[in-house]
Amino acid sequence: MRVLGIETSCDETGVAVYDSELGLLGDALYSQVEMHTEYGGVVPELASRDHIRKLLPLIREVMTESGLVLADLDAVAYTAGPGLIGALMVGASTGRALALGLGIPAIGVHHMEGHLLAPMLEESPPSFPFVALLVSGGHTQLVRVDGIGEYKLLGESLDDAAGEAFDKAAKMLGLEYPGGPLIAKLAEQGDRTRFRFPRPMTDRPGLDFSFSGLKTFTLNTAQSCRDAEGVIDPQTMADIAAAFEEAVVDTLAIKCRRALRETGLKQLIIAGGVSANRRLREKLAETVSVEKASLYYARPRFCTDNGAMIAYAGCQRLMAGQQSDLTILARPRWPMDSLPAL
């Protein structure tokens, strides 16, 4: 089965073609980061308009890369939620219209299920069951995964997602949006031991997260380090970034260790934009080594939003006989544990 995948949940336009026998045939991604940097965050209306401008050219590009024409497609998968409603509507209406015109089925895909299954695109994918850490700008969740659609939420952030906390901490240090990658790059030059940041909610039982207090601690630390003119010297900036990053990855690793022990599972996957963080991967590699478990993640370009993960997730559900009706469905909020099992 050849499936065209369309991702437009936020500020990246992703398109890919996945073949159930041959694997990924082509994928393309356009990021709006440069446009939104001017505003310090994603502007929903501008995101929707840019998706309209870029989606059809990207579809043509991916079809050419795949060596296919539209008539060769067997189905279309598009992100139906969660995400920005206007951005979702662009991909959903385009995907639904393409499927209707071609006389093929279409299916709306859950954005976070796409992320969760992205490691399946690698040469050595995990097998079910496993524990998944979904960590991005909008979500931080620990999930037990027994199969596609068989999800049990183990814990989640009670306030900011980890990726959101990275961006806000970067803003406190005067870094541009998106700040997460800039914090990580700055942290490489920092002393991780100069400042000791708290590891929120690790001193109590449970698998939930909280990053709002860590964000406040970062703000107070930054303010205390400013000189009379309100400037933080470069080395101190790097030290604060390193301490912040270490606190976040330590917190995530501690909770992942608990999840592995509580479930008795020996496979951990990490997915979502923050899963590309080098320090997080190092820390979790240490964690699974202690637990005699295995760690899996997608290559960096499939950690952030992309069409390949949507094409793959959609293909699995389509091959199981599922498809969406003619309704153009977009859901800005959509609990993943409400999805049907295959």
Short mmCIF file of C-alpha atoms in Angstrom, two decimals:
data_model
loop_
_atom_site.label_atom_id
_atom_site.label_comp_id
_atom_site.label_asym_id
_atom_site.label_seq_id
_atom_site.Cartn_x
_atom_site.Cartn_y
_atom_site.Cartn_z
CA MET A 1 0.00 0.00 0.00
CA ARG A 2 1.32 3.44 -0.99
CA VAL A 3 0.22 6.21 1.34
CA LEU A 4 0.70 9.95 1.00
CA GLY A 5 1.23 11.54 4.44
CA ILE A 6 0.47 15.20 5.18
CA GLU A 7 1.52 16.99 8.39
CA THR A 8 0.37 20.58 9.12
CA SER A 9 -0.35 20.62 12.85
CA CYS A 10 1.78 23.66 13.74
CA ASP A 11 4.58 25.51 11.94
CA GLU A 12 6.11 22.82 9.73
CA THR A 13 4.67 21.53 6.46
CA GLY A 14 5.60 17.87 6.00
CA VAL A 15 4.79 15.53 3.11
CA ALA A 16 5.93 11.95 2.50
CA VAL A 17 5.06 8.76 0.63
CA TYR A 18 5.33 5.46 2.50
CA ASP A 19 5.09 2.06 0.81
CA SER A 20 4.10 -0.84 3.09
CA GLU A 21 6.56 -3.14 1.26
CA LEU A 22 9.38 -0.82 0.18
CA GLY A 23 9.36 1.66 3.08
CA LEU A 24 9.77 5.40 2.74
CA LEU A 25 9.89 6.47 -0.91
CA GLY A 26 10.19 10.21 -0.45
CA ASP A 27 9.73 12.98 2.08
CA ALA A 28 10.02 16.77 2.21
CA LEU A 29 9.72 19.32 4.98
CA TYR A 30 9.33 23.08 5.02
CA SER A 31 9.87 24.90 8.32
CA GLN A 32 8.33 28.29 9.12
CA VAL A 33 10.74 28.94 12.00
CA GLU A 34 12.42 31.93 10.32
CA MET A 35 9.07 33.67 9.83
CA HIS A 36 7.86 33.11 13.40
CA THR A 37 11.21 34.07 15.00
CA GLU A 38 10.34 37.72 14.40
CA TYR A 39 7.33 37.35 16.72
CA GLY A 40 8.99 35.19 19.39
CA GLY A 41 6.59 32.27 18.81
CA VAL A 42 4.15 30.71 16.37
CA VAL A 43 1.46 33.04 15.01
CA PRO A 44 -1.46 30.68 14.13
CA GLU A 45 -2.91 32.74 11.27
CA LEU A 46 0.48 33.15 9.58
CA ALA A 47 1.15 29.41 10.03
CA SER A 48 -2.12 28.50 8.29
CA ARG A 49 -1.44 30.82 5.37
CA ASP A 50 2.06 29.46 4.88
CA HIS A 51 0.77 25.88 4.88
CA ILE A 52 -1.59 26.86 2.05
CA ARG A 53 1.31 28.37 0.12
CA LYS A 54 3.71 25.42 0.52
CA LEU A 55 1.59 22.25 0.71
CA LEU A 56 0.82 21.61 -2.97
CA PRO A 57 4.38 22.37 -4.18
CA LEU A 58 5.71 19.95 -1.53
CA ILE A 59 3.27 17.25 -2.66
CA ARG A 60 4.52 17.66 -6.24
CA GLU A 61 8.14 17.52 -5.03
CA VAL A 62 7.60 14.32 -3.05
CA MET A 63 5.70 12.59 -5.85
CA THR A 64 8.60 13.36 -8.21
CA GLU A 65 11.15 12.12 -5.67
CA SER A 66 9.15 8.92 -5.21
CA GLY A 67 8.94 8.32 -8.97
CA LEU A 68 5.16 8.21 -8.77
CA VAL A 69 2.12 10.08 -10.03
CA LEU A 70 -0.96 10.74 -7.94
CA ALA A 71 -2.81 7.87 -9.62
CA ASP A 72 -0.25 5.46 -8.11
CA LEU A 73 -1.36 6.28 -4.57
CA ASP A 74 -3.58 3.87 -2.65
CA ALA A 75 -4.55 6.19 0.22
CA VAL A 76 -3.96 9.56 1.90
CA ALA A 77 -3.17 10.13 5.60
CA TYR A 78 -3.30 13.58 7.17
CA THR A 79 -2.83 14.94 10.67
CA ALA A 80 -6.28 15.49 12.19
CA GLY A 81 -5.07 16.68 15.62
CA PRO A 82 -4.04 17.77 18.10
CA GLY A 83 -2.65 21.10 16.94
CA LEU A 84 -3.59 24.56 15.74
CA ILE A 85 -7.10 24.35 14.28
CA GLY A 86 -6.40 26.53 11.22
CA ALA A 87 -3.18 24.71 10.39
CA LEU A 88 -4.88 21.33 10.82
CA MET A 89 -7.73 22.37 8.50
CA VAL A 90 -5.29 23.10 5.68
CA GLY A 91 -3.84 19.59 5.71
CA ALA A 92 -7.15 17.87 6.44
CA SER A 93 -9.07 19.61 3.65
CA THR A 94 -6.25 19.07 1.14
CA GLY A 95 -5.84 15.39 2.06
CA ARG A 96 -9.56 14.73 2.03
CA ALA A 97 -9.99 16.50 -1.34
CA LEU A 98 -7.10 14.56 -2.91
CA ALA A 99 -8.53 11.25 -1.73
CA LEU A 100 -11.99 12.11 -2.98
CA GLY A 101 -10.69 13.19 -6.38
CA LEU A 102 -8.57 10.05 -6.73
CA GLY A 103 -11.28 7.73 -5.43
CA ILE A 104 -9.08 6.32 -2.66
CA PRO A 105 -9.52 6.12 1.13
CA ALA A 106 -8.23 8.74 3.54
CA ILE A 107 -7.57 8.65 7.26
CA GLY A 108 -7.03 11.32 9.90
CA VAL A 109 -3.97 10.52 12.04
CA HIS A 110 -3.29 11.49 15.65
CA HIS A 111 -0.21 13.71 15.67
CA MET A 112 1.29 12.15 18.82
CA GLU A 113 0.67 8.62 17.56
CA GLY A 114 2.73 9.65 14.55
CA HIS A 115 5.58 10.73 16.82
CA LEU A 116 5.26 7.60 18.94
CA LEU A 117 5.61 5.36 15.87
CA ALA A 118 8.40 7.37 14.20
CA PRO A 119 11.14 5.02 15.53
CA MET A 120 9.45 2.26 13.49
CA LEU A 121 10.88 3.95 10.39
CA GLU A 122 14.41 2.96 11.44
CA GLU A 123 16.27 -0.18 10.35
CA SER A 124 16.10 -1.77 13.81
CA PRO A 125 12.73 -0.76 15.25
CA PRO A 126 11.42 -1.71 18.70
CA SER A 127 8.83 -4.43 19.15
CA PHE A 128 5.71 -4.23 21.29
CA PRO A 129 5.31 -3.77 24.23
CA PHE A 130 7.47 -0.82 25.29
CA VAL A 131 7.48 2.37 27.35
CA ALA A 132 7.39 5.58 25.33
CA LEU A 133 8.52 9.03 26.42
CA LEU A 134 6.77 11.58 24.22
CA VAL A 135 8.54 14.86 24.74
CA SER A 136 7.96 17.96 22.63
CA GLY A 137 6.96 21.61 22.79
CA GLY A 138 3.37 20.73 23.52
CA HIS A 139 3.52 17.34 25.26
CA THR A 140 5.50 15.48 27.90
CA GLN A 141 4.01 12.03 28.52
CA LEU A 142 5.03 8.55 29.56
CA VAL A 143 2.94 5.89 27.85
CA ARG A 144 2.83 2.11 28.02
CA VAL A 145 2.43 0.83 24.46
CA ASP A 146 1.19 -2.73 23.95
CA GLY A 147 0.33 -2.25 20.27
CA ILE A 148 -0.93 0.38 17.86
CA GLY A 149 -3.90 1.96 19.59
CA GLU A 150 -3.19 0.11 22.85
CA TYR A 151 -1.96 2.98 24.97
CA LYS A 152 -1.98 3.45 28.73
CA LEU A 153 -1.00 6.89 30.01
CA LEU A 154 1.47 6.45 32.88
CA GLY A 155 2.27 10.09 33.58
CA GLU A 156 2.29 13.54 32.01
CA SER A 157 3.26 17.13 32.68
CA LEU A 158 0.89 18.96 35.02
CA ASP A 159 1.92 22.32 33.52
CA ASP A 160 4.54 23.20 30.89
CA ALA A 161 5.80 20.58 28.48
CA ALA A 162 9.57 20.07 28.52
CA GLY A 163 10.01 21.64 25.08
CA GLU A 164 7.95 24.65 26.14
CA ALA A 165 10.12 25.02 29.25
CA PHE A 166 13.25 24.99 27.04
CA ASP A 167 11.84 27.79 24.88
CA LYS A 168 10.81 29.90 27.88
CA ALA A 169 14.17 29.44 29.60
CA ALA A 170 15.88 30.54 26.39
CA LYS A 171 13.72 33.67 26.28
CA MET A 172 14.78 34.49 29.86
CA LEU A 173 18.39 34.40 28.67
CA GLY A 174 17.64 36.64 25.69
CA LEU A 175 17.89 33.87 23.08
CA GLU A 176 15.73 33.82 19.95
CA TYR A 177 12.77 31.52 19.22
CA PRO A 178 12.83 28.54 19.02
CA GLY A 179 15.07 28.48 22.05
CA GLY A 180 15.37 24.77 22.77
CA PRO A 181 18.17 24.01 20.27
CA LEU A 182 19.95 27.26 21.26
CA ILE A 183 19.89 26.32 24.96
CA ALA A 184 21.34 22.90 24.09
CA LYS A 185 24.09 24.44 21.95
CA LEU A 186 24.93 27.00 24.64
CA ALA A 187 24.97 24.29 27.32
CA GLU A 188 27.82 22.52 25.53
CA GLN A 189 30.15 25.35 26.64
CA GLY A 190 28.73 25.50 30.17
CA ASP A 191 29.75 24.09 33.54
CA ARG A 192 26.91 21.80 34.61
CA THR A 193 28.03 21.87 38.26
CA ARG A 194 28.24 25.61 38.89
CA PHE A 195 24.50 25.96 39.56
CA ARG A 196 22.25 23.30 41.10
CA PHE A 197 18.73 23.44 39.71
CA PRO A 198 15.85 21.43 41.24
CA ARG A 199 14.59 18.15 39.76
CA PRO A 200 10.82 18.75 40.08
CA MET A 201 8.57 16.01 41.49
CA THR A 202 11.37 13.43 41.67
CA ASP A 203 11.23 13.34 45.48
CA ARG A 204 7.71 11.91 45.51
CA PRO A 205 6.10 8.77 44.02
CA GLY A 206 4.46 8.81 40.63
CA LEU A 207 5.29 9.43 36.99
CA ASP A 208 3.88 12.93 36.45
CA PHE A 209 6.08 15.90 35.57
CA SER A 210 6.13 19.60 36.43
CA PHE A 211 8.42 22.19 34.87
CA SER A 212 6.88 25.50 35.93
CA GLY A 213 8.93 25.67 39.15
CA LEU A 214 12.12 24.95 37.23
CA LYS A 215 11.24 27.80 34.88
CA THR A 216 10.84 30.18 37.86
CA PHE A 217 14.15 29.00 39.34
CA THR A 218 15.84 29.75 36.01
CA LEU A 219 14.37 33.26 35.93
CA ASN A 220 15.52 34.00 39.48
CA THR A 221 19.02 32.65 38.76
CA ALA A 222 19.33 34.72 35.61
CA GLN A 223 18.21 37.88 37.39
CA SER A 224 20.69 37.33 40.22
CA CYS A 225 23.54 37.04 37.71
CA ARG A 226 22.89 40.27 35.82
CA ASP A 227 25.30 43.14 36.31
CA ALA A 228 24.33 46.76 36.96
CA GLU A 229 23.45 47.18 33.29
CA GLY A 230 21.31 44.03 33.24
CA VAL A 231 23.83 41.94 31.29
CA ILE A 232 24.85 38.32 31.98
CA ASP A 233 28.41 37.46 30.96
CA PRO A 234 28.69 34.76 28.24
CA GLN A 235 30.20 32.06 30.45
CA THR A 236 27.52 32.50 33.10
CA MET A 237 24.87 32.29 30.38
CA ALA A 238 26.36 28.99 29.26
CA ASP A 239 26.53 27.72 32.85
CA ILE A 240 22.85 28.56 33.45
CA ALA A 241 21.87 26.85 30.18
CA ALA A 242 23.88 23.75 31.16
CA ALA A 243 22.33 23.61 34.63
CA PHE A 244 18.83 24.01 33.21
CA GLU A 245 19.31 21.33 30.56
CA GLU A 246 20.82 18.94 33.11
CA ALA A 247 17.84 19.43 35.44
CA VAL A 248 15.33 18.68 32.65
CA VAL A 249 17.10 15.58 31.33
CA ASP A 250 17.74 14.27 34.84
CA THR A 251 14.05 14.64 35.66
CA LEU A 252 13.01 12.84 32.48
CA ALA A 253 15.54 10.06 33.05
CA ILE A 254 14.44 9.49 36.66
CA LYS A 255 10.81 9.16 35.59
CA CYS A 256 11.73 6.84 32.71
CA ARG A 257 13.65 4.59 35.12
CA ARG A 258 10.59 4.42 37.37
CA ALA A 259 8.33 3.60 34.42
CA LEU A 260 10.56 0.73 33.30
CA ARG A 261 10.66 -0.69 36.83
CA GLU A 262 6.92 -0.31 37.44
CA THR A 263 5.94 -1.92 34.12
CA GLY A 264 8.71 -4.52 34.06
CA LEU A 265 9.33 -3.69 30.38
CA LYS A 266 12.80 -3.63 28.87
CA GLN A 267 12.35 -1.32 25.89
CA LEU A 268 12.20 2.48 26.05
CA ILE A 269 11.55 4.73 23.08
CA ILE A 270 11.77 8.52 23.02
CA ALA A 271 9.93 10.55 20.42
CA GLY A 272 9.02 14.17 19.71
CA GLY A 273 11.17 17.23 19.05
CA VAL A 274 13.06 17.15 22.36
CA SER A 275 14.09 13.53 21.71
CA ALA A 276 16.74 14.95 19.35
CA ASN A 277 18.50 16.54 22.34
CA ARG A 278 21.98 15.00 22.57
CA ARG A 279 22.25 15.24 26.36
CA LEU A 280 18.85 13.58 26.83
CA ARG A 281 19.92 10.67 24.65
CA GLU A 282 23.14 10.28 26.62
CA LYS A 283 21.34 10.34 29.95
CA LEU A 284 18.69 7.84 28.85
CA ALA A 285 21.37 5.55 27.41
CA GLU A 286 22.90 5.46 30.90
CA THR A 287 19.47 4.78 32.39
CA VAL A 288 18.62 1.81 30.17
CA SER A 289 22.10 0.37 30.68
CA VAL A 290 21.51 0.26 34.44
CA GLU A 291 18.06 -1.28 33.89
CA LYS A 292 19.41 -3.77 31.31
CA ALA A 293 16.94 -2.37 28.79
CA SER A 294 17.17 -1.02 25.22
CA LEU A 295 16.71 2.55 23.95
CA TYR A 296 15.17 3.48 20.59
CA TYR A 297 14.61 6.80 18.84
CA ALA A 298 14.14 8.17 15.33
CA ARG A 299 16.85 9.89 13.30
CA PRO A 300 16.88 13.66 14.01
CA ARG A 301 14.81 14.72 10.98
CA PHE A 302 11.97 12.42 12.11
CA CYS A 303 12.03 13.68 15.71
CA THR A 304 10.41 16.99 14.80
CA ASP A 305 7.07 17.21 12.95
CA ASN A 306 7.23 15.45 9.57
CA GLY A 307 5.09 13.78 6.93
CA ALA A 308 6.86 10.40 7.13
CA MET A 309 5.51 9.58 10.60
CA ILE A 310 1.98 10.47 9.47
CA ALA A 311 2.28 8.33 6.33
CA TYR A 312 3.56 5.37 8.38
CA ALA A 313 0.94 5.63 11.15
CA GLY A 314 -1.82 6.10 8.61
CA CYS A 315 -0.62 3.11 6.58
CA GLN A 316 -0.80 0.81 9.62
CA ARG A 317 -4.39 1.78 10.36
CA LEU A 318 -5.47 1.70 6.72
CA MET A 319 -4.07 -1.82 6.29
CA ALA A 320 -6.13 -2.83 9.34
CA GLY A 321 -9.28 -1.67 7.52
CA GLN A 322 -9.74 1.70 9.21
CA GLN A 323 -10.49 4.91 7.31
CA SER A 324 -12.20 8.25 7.83
CA ASP A 325 -15.51 9.27 6.31
CA LEU A 326 -16.04 12.30 4.05
CA THR A 327 -16.10 14.67 7.02
CA ILE A 328 -13.14 17.04 7.14
CA LEU A 329 -12.18 16.46 10.75
CA ALA A 330 -9.68 18.56 12.70
CA ARG A 331 -9.36 18.24 16.48
CA PRO A 332 -7.19 20.75 18.35
CA ARG A 333 -7.47 18.53 21.47
CA TRP A 334 -7.54 14.75 21.16
CA PRO A 335 -6.62 12.29 23.95
CA MET A 336 -4.40 9.57 22.47
CA ASP A 337 -5.86 6.88 24.73
CA SER A 338 -9.21 7.37 22.97
CA LEU A 339 -7.83 5.87 19.75
CA PRO A 340 -9.13 2.42 18.70
CA ALA A 341 -6.74 -0.53 18.81
CA LEU A 342 -5.87 -2.34 15.59
#
